[in-house]
Amino acid sequence: MTFSLPELPYSHDALAPYMSRETIEYHHGKHHLAYVNNGNNLLKGTEWENRPLEDIVKGSHGKNAGLFNNAGQHYNHLHFWNWMKPGGGGDKIPGILEKTIAADLGSVAKMKEAFVQAGVAQFGSGWCWLALKDGKIVVTSTANGENPLVHGARPILGCDVWEHSYYIDYRNRRPEYLTAFVDHLINWDYVADLFEAAKP
Ligand code: MN3
């Protein structure tokens, strides 16, 4: 497995005003690219060199911190670009996923509130998540480059709460960034695809 920077599924200014061209140019073209380059360098000569990305993330966790951080962030960002789309967010959630969210988390409104709160409460850099664990959808958060894969769960939605993801557009107002992500950016069709693939 060699990591490579994916093309974005939309133009650099497609998510404005909720995420600006400048944020996406730096976040995709510099931050994600650095994880790709560092990950490829750290992968060389290791036992994970020709393994799929998920195996590298899970296998290096707790064993090779440098490789894990970069492989984890590569995995997270590959999905992050697809977890957003122009005109996303809102309550347009595919039926089965919406029913499961209501059954496991109370309601779509409660899920959104818990997701934003998980991102707000994550101290320092990290991610907030919807993940499938033991057959149920849960809200969780992780530090730095970690993700639910290393906690026995399948991520279906994640939001990057590292400052590089919001500081240009929102400065220190992380709650405002998270609310805009939920209300205007989430690509629920992609979340539903991951949910279908993760179901037992
Ligand atoms: Mn990031």
mmCIF file with all atom_site columns, C-alpha atoms in Angstrom, residues 4-198:
data_model
loop_
_atom_site.group_PDB
_atom_site.id
_atom_site.type_symbol
_atom_site.label_atom_id
_atom_site.label_alt_id
_atom_site.label_comp_id
_atom_site.label_asym_id
_atom_site.label_entity_id
_atom_site.label_seq_id
_atom_site.pdbx_PDB_ins_code
_atom_site.Cartn_x
_atom_site.Cartn_y
_atom_site.Cartn_z
_atom_site.occupancy
_atom_site.B_iso_or_equiv
_atom_site.pdbx_formal_charge
_atom_site.auth_seq_id
_atom_site.auth_comp_id
_atom_site.auth_asym_id
_atom_site.auth_atom_id
_atom_site.pdbx_PDB_model_num
ATOM 1   C CA . SER A 1 4   ? -1.604  9.015  -2.377 1.00 0.00 ? 4   SER A CA 1
ATOM 2   C CA . LEU A 1 5   ? -3.455  12.306 -2.089 1.00 0.00 ? 5   LEU A CA 1
ATOM 3   C CA . PRO A 1 6   ? -6.986  11.914 -3.523 1.00 0.00 ? 6   PRO A CA 1
ATOM 4   C CA . GLU A 1 7   ? -8.593  14.428 -5.863 1.00 0.00 ? 7   GLU A CA 1
ATOM 5   C CA . LEU A 1 8   ? -11.328 16.376 -4.099 1.00 0.00 ? 8   LEU A CA 1
ATOM 6   C CA . PRO A 1 9   ? -14.876 15.395 -5.145 1.00 0.00 ? 9   PRO A CA 1
ATOM 7   C CA . TYR A 1 10  ? -15.736 19.134 -5.608 1.00 0.00 ? 10  TYR A CA 1
ATOM 8   C CA . SER A 1 11  ? -13.945 22.387 -6.435 1.00 0.00 ? 11  SER A CA 1
ATOM 9   C CA . HIS A 1 12  ? -11.949 24.252 -3.793 1.00 0.00 ? 12  HIS A CA 1
ATOM 10  C CA . ASP A 1 13  ? -14.640 26.900 -3.353 1.00 0.00 ? 13  ASP A CA 1
ATOM 11  C CA . ALA A 1 14  ? -17.641 24.546 -3.475 1.00 0.00 ? 14  ALA A CA 1
ATOM 12  C CA . LEU A 1 15  ? -18.147 24.452 0.310  1.00 0.00 ? 15  LEU A CA 1
ATOM 13  C CA . ALA A 1 16  ? -18.027 28.221 0.859  1.00 0.00 ? 16  ALA A CA 1
ATOM 14  C CA . PRO A 1 17  ? -19.080 30.080 2.917  1.00 0.00 ? 17  PRO A CA 1
ATOM 15  C CA . TYR A 1 18  ? -19.096 27.224 5.456  1.00 0.00 ? 18  TYR A CA 1
ATOM 16  C CA . MET A 1 19  ? -15.572 26.122 4.549  1.00 0.00 ? 19  MET A CA 1
ATOM 17  C CA . SER A 1 20  ? -13.513 28.523 2.466  1.00 0.00 ? 20  SER A CA 1
ATOM 18  C CA . ARG A 1 21  ? -11.279 27.915 -0.526 1.00 0.00 ? 21  ARG A CA 1
ATOM 19  C CA . GLU A 1 22  ? -8.269  28.966 1.578  1.00 0.00 ? 22  GLU A CA 1
ATOM 20  C CA . THR A 1 23  ? -9.084  26.423 4.313  1.00 0.00 ? 23  THR A CA 1
ATOM 21  C CA . ILE A 1 24  ? -9.497  23.610 1.795  1.00 0.00 ? 24  ILE A CA 1
ATOM 22  C CA . GLU A 1 25  ? -6.340  24.553 -0.126 1.00 0.00 ? 25  GLU A CA 1
ATOM 23  C CA . TYR A 1 26  ? -4.273  24.403 3.071  1.00 0.00 ? 26  TYR A CA 1
ATOM 24  C CA . HIS A 1 27  ? -6.069  21.440 4.611  1.00 0.00 ? 27  HIS A CA 1
ATOM 25  C CA . HIS A 1 28  ? -6.054  19.203 1.532  1.00 0.00 ? 28  HIS A CA 1
ATOM 26  C CA . GLY A 1 29  ? -2.996  20.513 -0.333 1.00 0.00 ? 29  GLY A CA 1
ATOM 27  C CA . LYS A 1 30  ? -0.653  20.893 2.655  1.00 0.00 ? 30  LYS A CA 1
ATOM 28  C CA . HIS A 1 31  ? -1.903  19.066 5.772  1.00 0.00 ? 31  HIS A CA 1
ATOM 29  C CA . HIS A 1 32  ? -3.308  15.950 4.095  1.00 0.00 ? 32  HIS A CA 1
ATOM 30  C CA . LEU A 1 33  ? -0.368  15.875 1.679  1.00 0.00 ? 33  LEU A CA 1
ATOM 31  C CA . ALA A 1 34  ? 2.051   15.913 4.640  1.00 0.00 ? 34  ALA A CA 1
ATOM 32  C CA . TYR A 1 35  ? 0.316   12.838 6.151  1.00 0.00 ? 35  TYR A CA 1
ATOM 33  C CA . VAL A 1 36  ? 0.629   11.086 2.764  1.00 0.00 ? 36  VAL A CA 1
ATOM 34  C CA . ASN A 1 37  ? 4.329   11.910 2.355  1.00 0.00 ? 37  ASN A CA 1
ATOM 35  C CA . ASN A 1 38  ? 5.306   11.225 5.975  1.00 0.00 ? 38  ASN A CA 1
ATOM 36  C CA . GLY A 1 39  ? 3.221   8.041  6.004  1.00 0.00 ? 39  GLY A CA 1
ATOM 37  C CA . ASN A 1 40  ? 4.922   6.725  2.861  1.00 0.00 ? 40  ASN A CA 1
ATOM 38  C CA . ASN A 1 41  ? 8.367   7.431  4.316  1.00 0.00 ? 41  ASN A CA 1
ATOM 39  C CA . LEU A 1 42  ? 7.542   5.787  7.649  1.00 0.00 ? 42  LEU A CA 1
ATOM 40  C CA . LEU A 1 43  ? 5.921   2.772  5.944  1.00 0.00 ? 43  LEU A CA 1
ATOM 41  C CA . LYS A 1 44  ? 9.115   1.823  4.088  1.00 0.00 ? 44  LYS A CA 1
ATOM 42  C CA . GLY A 1 45  ? 10.730  -1.309 5.442  1.00 0.00 ? 45  GLY A CA 1
ATOM 43  C CA . THR A 1 46  ? 7.989   -2.049 7.997  1.00 0.00 ? 46  THR A CA 1
ATOM 44  C CA . GLU A 1 47  ? 5.915   -5.217 8.242  1.00 0.00 ? 47  GLU A CA 1
ATOM 45  C CA . TRP A 1 48  ? 2.873   -3.218 7.005  1.00 0.00 ? 48  TRP A CA 1
ATOM 46  C CA . GLU A 1 49  ? 4.443   -2.068 3.717  1.00 0.00 ? 49  GLU A CA 1
ATOM 47  C CA . ASN A 1 50  ? 2.090   -3.917 1.367  1.00 0.00 ? 50  ASN A CA 1
ATOM 48  C CA . ARG A 1 51  ? -0.998  -4.109 3.566  1.00 0.00 ? 51  ARG A CA 1
ATOM 49  C CA . PRO A 1 52  ? -4.365  -2.359 3.066  1.00 0.00 ? 52  PRO A CA 1
ATOM 50  C CA . LEU A 1 53  ? -4.727  1.028  4.792  1.00 0.00 ? 53  LEU A CA 1
ATOM 51  C CA . GLU A 1 54  ? -7.116  -0.215 7.498  1.00 0.00 ? 54  GLU A CA 1
ATOM 52  C CA . ASP A 1 55  ? -4.664  -2.983 8.426  1.00 0.00 ? 55  ASP A CA 1
ATOM 53  C CA . ILE A 1 56  ? -1.848  -0.431 8.648  1.00 0.00 ? 56  ILE A CA 1
ATOM 54  C CA . VAL A 1 57  ? -3.937  1.816  10.919 1.00 0.00 ? 57  VAL A CA 1
ATOM 55  C CA . LYS A 1 58  ? -4.999  -1.019 13.233 1.00 0.00 ? 58  LYS A CA 1
ATOM 56  C CA . GLY A 1 59  ? -1.652  -2.831 13.130 1.00 0.00 ? 59  GLY A CA 1
ATOM 57  C CA . SER A 1 60  ? 0.530   0.184  13.889 1.00 0.00 ? 60  SER A CA 1
ATOM 58  C CA . HIS A 1 61  ? -1.676  1.410  16.759 1.00 0.00 ? 61  HIS A CA 1
ATOM 59  C CA . GLY A 1 62  ? 0.332   1.179  19.981 1.00 0.00 ? 62  GLY A CA 1
ATOM 60  C CA . LYS A 1 63  ? 3.371   -0.165 18.110 1.00 0.00 ? 63  LYS A CA 1
ATOM 61  C CA . ASN A 1 64  ? 4.647   2.538  15.759 1.00 0.00 ? 64  ASN A CA 1
ATOM 62  C CA . ALA A 1 65  ? 3.368   5.962  16.810 1.00 0.00 ? 65  ALA A CA 1
ATOM 63  C CA . GLY A 1 66  ? 4.794   7.917  13.870 1.00 0.00 ? 66  GLY A CA 1
ATOM 64  C CA . LEU A 1 67  ? 3.346   5.597  11.259 1.00 0.00 ? 67  LEU A CA 1
ATOM 65  C CA . PHE A 1 68  ? 0.043   5.286  13.130 1.00 0.00 ? 68  PHE A CA 1
ATOM 66  C CA . ASN A 1 69  ? -0.462  9.062  13.380 1.00 0.00 ? 69  ASN A CA 1
ATOM 67  C CA . ASN A 1 70  ? 0.113   9.601  9.665  1.00 0.00 ? 70  ASN A CA 1
ATOM 68  C CA . ALA A 1 71  ? -1.761  6.495  8.429  1.00 0.00 ? 71  ALA A CA 1
ATOM 69  C CA . GLY A 1 72  ? -4.667  7.279  10.786 1.00 0.00 ? 72  GLY A CA 1
ATOM 70  C CA . GLN A 1 73  ? -4.856  10.853 9.542  1.00 0.00 ? 73  GLN A CA 1
ATOM 71  C CA . HIS A 1 74  ? -4.649  9.674  5.910  1.00 0.00 ? 74  HIS A CA 1
ATOM 72  C CA . TYR A 1 75  ? -7.588  7.319  6.538  1.00 0.00 ? 75  TYR A CA 1
ATOM 73  C CA . ASN A 1 76  ? -9.566  10.030 8.359  1.00 0.00 ? 76  ASN A CA 1
ATOM 74  C CA . HIS A 1 77  ? -9.009  12.661 5.669  1.00 0.00 ? 77  HIS A CA 1
ATOM 75  C CA . LEU A 1 78  ? -9.761  10.292 2.747  1.00 0.00 ? 78  LEU A CA 1
ATOM 76  C CA . HIS A 1 79  ? -13.237 9.993  4.246  1.00 0.00 ? 79  HIS A CA 1
ATOM 77  C CA . PHE A 1 80  ? -13.479 13.579 5.520  1.00 0.00 ? 80  PHE A CA 1
ATOM 78  C CA . TRP A 1 81  ? -13.509 15.037 1.980  1.00 0.00 ? 81  TRP A CA 1
ATOM 79  C CA . ASN A 1 82  ? -16.367 12.682 1.132  1.00 0.00 ? 82  ASN A CA 1
ATOM 80  C CA . TRP A 1 83  ? -18.274 13.359 4.354  1.00 0.00 ? 83  TRP A CA 1
ATOM 81  C CA . MET A 1 84  ? -18.954 16.840 2.971  1.00 0.00 ? 84  MET A CA 1
ATOM 82  C CA . LYS A 1 85  ? -20.685 18.141 -0.141 1.00 0.00 ? 85  LYS A CA 1
ATOM 83  C CA . PRO A 1 86  ? -22.081 21.464 -1.387 1.00 0.00 ? 86  PRO A CA 1
ATOM 84  C CA . GLY A 1 87  ? -25.653 21.826 -0.128 1.00 0.00 ? 87  GLY A CA 1
ATOM 85  C CA . GLY A 1 88  ? -25.224 19.031 2.416  1.00 0.00 ? 88  GLY A CA 1
ATOM 86  C CA . GLY A 1 89  ? -26.281 18.747 6.042  1.00 0.00 ? 89  GLY A CA 1
ATOM 87  C CA . GLY A 1 90  ? -29.826 19.249 7.226  1.00 0.00 ? 90  GLY A CA 1
ATOM 88  C CA . ASP A 1 91  ? -32.293 16.434 7.778  1.00 0.00 ? 91  ASP A CA 1
ATOM 89  C CA . LYS A 1 92  ? -32.028 14.733 4.381  1.00 0.00 ? 92  LYS A CA 1
ATOM 90  C CA . ILE A 1 93  ? -30.935 11.393 5.851  1.00 0.00 ? 93  ILE A CA 1
ATOM 91  C CA . PRO A 1 94  ? -31.592 8.159  3.913  1.00 0.00 ? 94  PRO A CA 1
ATOM 92  C CA . GLY A 1 95  ? -34.457 6.210  5.514  1.00 0.00 ? 95  GLY A CA 1
ATOM 93  C CA . ILE A 1 96  ? -32.824 3.175  7.123  1.00 0.00 ? 96  ILE A CA 1
ATOM 94  C CA . LEU A 1 97  ? -29.973 5.230  8.553  1.00 0.00 ? 97  LEU A CA 1
ATOM 95  C CA . GLU A 1 98  ? -32.436 7.802  9.922  1.00 0.00 ? 98  GLU A CA 1
ATOM 96  C CA . LYS A 1 99  ? -34.498 5.049  11.595 1.00 0.00 ? 99  LYS A CA 1
ATOM 97  C CA . THR A 1 100 ? -31.377 3.515  13.161 1.00 0.00 ? 100 THR A CA 1
ATOM 98  C CA . ILE A 1 101 ? -30.172 6.902  14.430 1.00 0.00 ? 101 ILE A CA 1
ATOM 99  C CA . ALA A 1 102 ? -33.608 7.486  16.013 1.00 0.00 ? 102 ALA A CA 1
ATOM 100 C CA . ALA A 1 103 ? -33.609 4.000  17.585 1.00 0.00 ? 103 ALA A CA 1
ATOM 101 C CA . ASP A 1 104 ? -30.039 4.169  18.946 1.00 0.00 ? 104 ASP A CA 1
ATOM 102 C CA . LEU A 1 105 ? -29.646 7.875  19.802 1.00 0.00 ? 105 LEU A CA 1
ATOM 103 C CA . GLY A 1 106 ? -33.216 9.074  20.436 1.00 0.00 ? 106 GLY A CA 1
ATOM 104 C CA . SER A 1 107 ? -33.738 11.271 17.369 1.00 0.00 ? 107 SER A CA 1
ATOM 105 C CA . VAL A 1 108 ? -31.867 12.989 14.553 1.00 0.00 ? 108 VAL A CA 1
ATOM 106 C CA . ALA A 1 109 ? -31.950 16.235 16.573 1.00 0.00 ? 109 ALA A CA 1
ATOM 107 C CA . LYS A 1 110 ? -30.430 14.502 19.623 1.00 0.00 ? 110 LYS A CA 1
ATOM 108 C CA . MET A 1 111 ? -27.773 12.842 17.441 1.00 0.00 ? 111 MET A CA 1
ATOM 109 C CA . LYS A 1 112 ? -26.762 16.224 15.990 1.00 0.00 ? 112 LYS A CA 1
ATOM 110 C CA . GLU A 1 113 ? -26.594 17.809 19.436 1.00 0.00 ? 113 GLU A CA 1
ATOM 111 C CA . ALA A 1 114 ? -24.473 14.941 20.809 1.00 0.00 ? 114 ALA A CA 1
ATOM 112 C CA . PHE A 1 115 ? -22.163 14.982 17.761 1.00 0.00 ? 115 PHE A CA 1
ATOM 113 C CA . VAL A 1 116 ? -21.518 18.738 18.067 1.00 0.00 ? 116 VAL A CA 1
ATOM 114 C CA . GLN A 1 117 ? -21.013 18.398 21.831 1.00 0.00 ? 117 GLN A CA 1
ATOM 115 C CA . ALA A 1 118 ? -18.490 15.564 21.331 1.00 0.00 ? 118 ALA A CA 1
ATOM 116 C CA . GLY A 1 119 ? -16.498 17.826 19.006 1.00 0.00 ? 119 GLY A CA 1
ATOM 117 C CA . VAL A 1 120 ? -16.705 20.807 21.344 1.00 0.00 ? 120 VAL A CA 1
ATOM 118 C CA . ALA A 1 121 ? -15.622 18.707 24.342 1.00 0.00 ? 121 ALA A CA 1
ATOM 119 C CA . GLN A 1 122 ? -12.639 17.068 22.595 1.00 0.00 ? 122 GLN A CA 1
ATOM 120 C CA . PHE A 1 123 ? -9.705  18.796 24.322 1.00 0.00 ? 123 PHE A CA 1
ATOM 121 C CA . GLY A 1 124 ? -7.056  19.838 21.813 1.00 0.00 ? 124 GLY A CA 1
ATOM 122 C CA . SER A 1 125 ? -6.744  18.154 18.417 1.00 0.00 ? 125 SER A CA 1
ATOM 123 C CA . GLY A 1 126 ? -8.910  15.234 17.381 1.00 0.00 ? 126 GLY A CA 1
ATOM 124 C CA . TRP A 1 127 ? -12.131 14.096 15.770 1.00 0.00 ? 127 TRP A CA 1
ATOM 125 C CA . CYS A 1 128 ? -15.776 13.544 16.702 1.00 0.00 ? 128 CYS A CA 1
ATOM 126 C CA . TRP A 1 129 ? -17.596 10.565 15.235 1.00 0.00 ? 129 TRP A CA 1
ATOM 127 C CA . LEU A 1 130 ? -20.680 8.560  14.514 1.00 0.00 ? 130 LEU A CA 1
ATOM 128 C CA . ALA A 1 131 ? -19.557 4.937  14.580 1.00 0.00 ? 131 ALA A CA 1
ATOM 129 C CA . LEU A 1 132 ? -21.139 1.511  14.502 1.00 0.00 ? 132 LEU A CA 1
ATOM 130 C CA . LYS A 1 133 ? -20.144 -0.481 17.573 1.00 0.00 ? 133 LYS A CA 1
ATOM 131 C CA . ASP A 1 134 ? -21.678 -3.826 18.565 1.00 0.00 ? 134 ASP A CA 1
ATOM 132 C CA . GLY A 1 135 ? -24.451 -3.220 16.030 1.00 0.00 ? 135 GLY A CA 1
ATOM 133 C CA . LYS A 1 136 ? -25.439 0.203  17.394 1.00 0.00 ? 136 LYS A CA 1
ATOM 134 C CA . ILE A 1 137 ? -24.672 3.756  16.276 1.00 0.00 ? 137 ILE A CA 1
ATOM 135 C CA . VAL A 1 138 ? -22.698 5.641  18.926 1.00 0.00 ? 138 VAL A CA 1
ATOM 136 C CA . VAL A 1 139 ? -21.336 9.190  19.237 1.00 0.00 ? 139 VAL A CA 1
ATOM 137 C CA . THR A 1 140 ? -17.691 9.336  20.238 1.00 0.00 ? 140 THR A CA 1
ATOM 138 C CA . SER A 1 141 ? -14.511 11.393 19.947 1.00 0.00 ? 141 SER A CA 1
ATOM 139 C CA . THR A 1 142 ? -10.806 10.588 19.679 1.00 0.00 ? 142 THR A CA 1
ATOM 140 C CA . ALA A 1 143 ? -7.551  12.501 20.127 1.00 0.00 ? 143 ALA A CA 1
ATOM 141 C CA . ASN A 1 144 ? -5.134  13.448 17.347 1.00 0.00 ? 144 ASN A CA 1
ATOM 142 C CA . GLY A 1 145 ? -5.114  10.916 14.464 1.00 0.00 ? 145 GLY A CA 1
ATOM 143 C CA . GLU A 1 146 ? -7.000  8.145  16.244 1.00 0.00 ? 146 GLU A CA 1
ATOM 144 C CA . ASN A 1 147 ? -10.320 6.860  14.945 1.00 0.00 ? 147 ASN A CA 1
ATOM 145 C CA . PRO A 1 148 ? -12.976 4.312  15.963 1.00 0.00 ? 148 PRO A CA 1
ATOM 146 C CA . LEU A 1 149 ? -11.233 1.508  14.006 1.00 0.00 ? 149 LEU A CA 1
ATOM 147 C CA . VAL A 1 150 ? -8.765  1.103  16.874 1.00 0.00 ? 150 VAL A CA 1
ATOM 148 C CA . HIS A 1 151 ? -11.605 0.947  19.411 1.00 0.00 ? 151 HIS A CA 1
ATOM 149 C CA . GLY A 1 152 ? -13.424 -1.983 17.804 1.00 0.00 ? 152 GLY A CA 1
ATOM 150 C CA . ALA A 1 153 ? -15.908 0.175  15.892 1.00 0.00 ? 153 ALA A CA 1
ATOM 151 C CA . ARG A 1 154 ? -16.569 1.265  12.293 1.00 0.00 ? 154 ARG A CA 1
ATOM 152 C CA . PRO A 1 155 ? -16.577 5.020  11.650 1.00 0.00 ? 155 PRO A CA 1
ATOM 153 C CA . ILE A 1 156 ? -19.491 6.198  9.487  1.00 0.00 ? 156 ILE A CA 1
ATOM 154 C CA . LEU A 1 157 ? -19.121 9.991  9.986  1.00 0.00 ? 157 LEU A CA 1
ATOM 155 C CA . GLY A 1 158 ? -16.266 12.097 11.345 1.00 0.00 ? 158 GLY A CA 1
ATOM 156 C CA . CYS A 1 159 ? -15.507 15.773 11.733 1.00 0.00 ? 159 CYS A CA 1
ATOM 157 C CA . ASP A 1 160 ? -11.963 17.085 12.027 1.00 0.00 ? 160 ASP A CA 1
ATOM 158 C CA . VAL A 1 161 ? -11.654 19.404 15.040 1.00 0.00 ? 161 VAL A CA 1
ATOM 159 C CA . TRP A 1 162 ? -7.942  20.157 14.592 1.00 0.00 ? 162 TRP A CA 1
ATOM 160 C CA . GLU A 1 163 ? -7.573  23.938 14.398 1.00 0.00 ? 163 GLU A CA 1
ATOM 161 C CA . HIS A 1 164 ? -6.318  23.721 10.782 1.00 0.00 ? 164 HIS A CA 1
ATOM 162 C CA . SER A 1 165 ? -9.838  22.644 9.814  1.00 0.00 ? 165 SER A CA 1
ATOM 163 C CA . TYR A 1 166 ? -11.580 25.795 11.081 1.00 0.00 ? 166 TYR A CA 1
ATOM 164 C CA . TYR A 1 167 ? -9.251  28.513 12.325 1.00 0.00 ? 167 TYR A CA 1
ATOM 165 C CA . ILE A 1 168 ? -9.076  30.486 9.049  1.00 0.00 ? 168 ILE A CA 1
ATOM 166 C CA . ASP A 1 169 ? -12.884 30.649 8.791  1.00 0.00 ? 169 ASP A CA 1
ATOM 167 C CA . TYR A 1 170 ? -14.059 30.544 12.406 1.00 0.00 ? 170 TYR A CA 1
ATOM 168 C CA . ARG A 1 171 ? -10.980 31.504 14.505 1.00 0.00 ? 171 ARG A CA 1
ATOM 169 C CA . ASN A 1 172 ? -11.569 30.011 17.959 1.00 0.00 ? 172 ASN A CA 1
ATOM 170 C CA . ARG A 1 173 ? -15.316 29.429 17.439 1.00 0.00 ? 173 ARG A CA 1
ATOM 171 C CA . ARG A 1 174 ? -15.227 25.639 17.194 1.00 0.00 ? 174 ARG A CA 1
ATOM 172 C CA . PRO A 1 175 ? -18.942 25.242 18.124 1.00 0.00 ? 175 PRO A CA 1
ATOM 173 C CA . GLU A 1 176 ? -19.913 27.483 15.181 1.00 0.00 ? 176 GLU A CA 1
ATOM 174 C CA . TYR A 1 177 ? -17.760 25.379 12.809 1.00 0.00 ? 177 TYR A CA 1
ATOM 175 C CA . LEU A 1 178 ? -19.320 22.139 14.067 1.00 0.00 ? 178 LEU A CA 1
ATOM 176 C CA . THR A 1 179 ? -22.843 23.525 13.751 1.00 0.00 ? 179 THR A CA 1
ATOM 177 C CA . ALA A 1 180 ? -22.130 24.650 10.155 1.00 0.00 ? 180 ALA A CA 1
ATOM 178 C CA . PHE A 1 181 ? -20.695 21.193 9.366  1.00 0.00 ? 181 PHE A CA 1
ATOM 179 C CA . VAL A 1 182 ? -23.847 19.498 10.660 1.00 0.00 ? 182 VAL A CA 1
ATOM 180 C CA . ASP A 1 183 ? -26.332 21.970 9.155  1.00 0.00 ? 183 ASP A CA 1
ATOM 181 C CA . HIS A 1 184 ? -24.726 22.647 5.755  1.00 0.00 ? 184 HIS A CA 1
ATOM 182 C CA . LEU A 1 185 ? -21.938 20.233 4.830  1.00 0.00 ? 185 LEU A CA 1
ATOM 183 C CA . ILE A 1 186 ? -22.572 16.580 5.769  1.00 0.00 ? 186 ILE A CA 1
ATOM 184 C CA . ASN A 1 187 ? -22.942 14.233 2.794  1.00 0.00 ? 187 ASN A CA 1
ATOM 185 C CA . TRP A 1 188 ? -25.512 11.860 4.320  1.00 0.00 ? 188 TRP A CA 1
ATOM 186 C CA . ASP A 1 189 ? -25.506 9.613  1.240  1.00 0.00 ? 189 ASP A CA 1
ATOM 187 C CA . TYR A 1 190 ? -21.841 8.801  1.885  1.00 0.00 ? 190 TYR A CA 1
ATOM 188 C CA . VAL A 1 191 ? -22.577 8.206  5.583  1.00 0.00 ? 191 VAL A CA 1
ATOM 189 C CA . ALA A 1 192 ? -25.407 5.853  4.570  1.00 0.00 ? 192 ALA A CA 1
ATOM 190 C CA . ASP A 1 193 ? -23.062 3.946  2.228  1.00 0.00 ? 193 ASP A CA 1
ATOM 191 C CA . LEU A 1 194 ? -20.550 3.418  5.053  1.00 0.00 ? 194 LEU A CA 1
ATOM 192 C CA . PHE A 1 195 ? -23.380 2.428  7.417  1.00 0.00 ? 195 PHE A CA 1
ATOM 193 C CA . GLU A 1 196 ? -24.609 -0.208 4.919  1.00 0.00 ? 196 GLU A CA 1
ATOM 194 C CA . ALA A 1 197 ? -21.070 -1.564 4.530  1.00 0.00 ? 197 ALA A CA 1
ATOM 195 C CA . ALA A 1 198 ? -20.509 -1.667 8.304  1.00 0.00 ? 198 ALA A CA 1
#
